[in-house]
Amino acid sequence: MNFISTMLADDQLIGDFWAKFLPIFRYIMFFIVIVCAITIIVTTLMQSNDSNNGIDAVTGSQESYYAQNKGSSRDGKLKLTTIIMASIAAVCIILYFVTKLIAAK
């Protein structure tokens, strides 16, 4: 009987932990999504506007050395940062709603 009461007490302790941890975890996820959204907005606005990308396909112009190594340039880094922040935001949003479903049970 003592073993069973210990198991029940441990289960209650685990339940208390999740009851206290999940709301804090959701606040953290919400904060991370807000930071990612602001970063995405800023990095998108800082990128240069290449309006001739569609015309290059029609005219058949050759890519320059700069265009081939664009990933290491400022615009390449900004695009990579935008993609990474969008991925982090998507994962945090999914985790947020999964924890909402767990808390509802």
JSON list of N, CA, C and O in Angstrom, two decimals, residues 7 16 34 81 95 105:
[
{"chain": "A", "resi": 7, "resn": "MET", "atom": "N", "xyz": [3.42, 6.19, -5.58]},
{"chain": "A", "resi": 7, "resn": "MET", "atom": "CA", "xyz": [3.23, 6.37, -7.01]},
{"chain": "A", "resi": 7, "resn": "MET", "atom": "C", "xyz": [2.17, 7.45, -7.27]},
{"chain": "A", "resi": 7, "resn": "MET", "atom": "O", "xyz": [2.31, 8.27, -8.17]},
{"chain": "A", "resi": 16, "resn": "ASP", "atom": "N", "xyz": [1.37, 18.58, -11.14]},
{"chain": "A", "resi": 16, "resn": "ASP", "atom": "CA", "xyz": [1.57, 19.95, -10.68]},
{"chain": "A", "resi": 16, "resn": "ASP", "atom": "C", "xyz": [2.67, 20.65, -11.48]},
{"chain": "A", "resi": 16, "resn": "ASP", "atom": "O", "xyz": [2.55, 21.83, -11.79]},
{"chain": "A", "resi": 34, "resn": "ILE", "atom": "N", "xyz": [6.82, 36.78, -31.37]},
{"chain": "A", "resi": 34, "resn": "ILE", "atom": "CA", "xyz": [6.80, 38.23, -31.56]},
{"chain": "A", "resi": 34, "resn": "ILE", "atom": "C", "xyz": [8.17, 38.74, -31.99]},
{"chain": "A", "resi": 34, "resn": "ILE", "atom": "O", "xyz": [8.28, 39.56, -32.92]},
{"chain": "A", "resi": 81, "resn": "THR", "atom": "N", "xyz": [18.44, 35.00, -42.95]},
{"chain": "A", "resi": 81, "resn": "THR", "atom": "CA", "xyz": [17.89, 35.35, -41.63]},
{"chain": "A", "resi": 81, "resn": "THR", "atom": "C", "xyz": [16.37, 35.33, -41.66]},
{"chain": "A", "resi": 81, "resn": "THR", "atom": "O", "xyz": [15.74, 34.85, -40.71]},
{"chain": "A", "resi": 95, "resn": "LEU", "atom": "N", "xyz": [4.21, 24.51, -31.41]},
{"chain": "A", "resi": 95, "resn": "LEU", "atom": "CA", "xyz": [4.40, 24.10, -30.01]},
{"chain": "A", "resi": 95, "resn": "LEU", "atom": "C", "xyz": [3.39, 24.79, -29.09]},
{"chain": "A", "resi": 95, "resn": "LEU", "atom": "O", "xyz": [2.89, 24.19, -28.14]},
{"chain": "A", "resi": 105, "resn": "LYS", "atom": "N", "xyz": [-6.67, 18.79, -21.82]},
{"chain": "A", "resi": 105, "resn": "LYS", "atom": "CA", "xyz": [-7.06, 17.43, -21.40]},
{"chain": "A", "resi": 105, "resn": "LYS", "atom": "C", "xyz": [-7.17, 17.29, -19.94]},
{"chain": "A", "resi": 105, "resn": "LYS", "atom": "O", "xyz": [-6.72, 17.85, -19.10]}
]
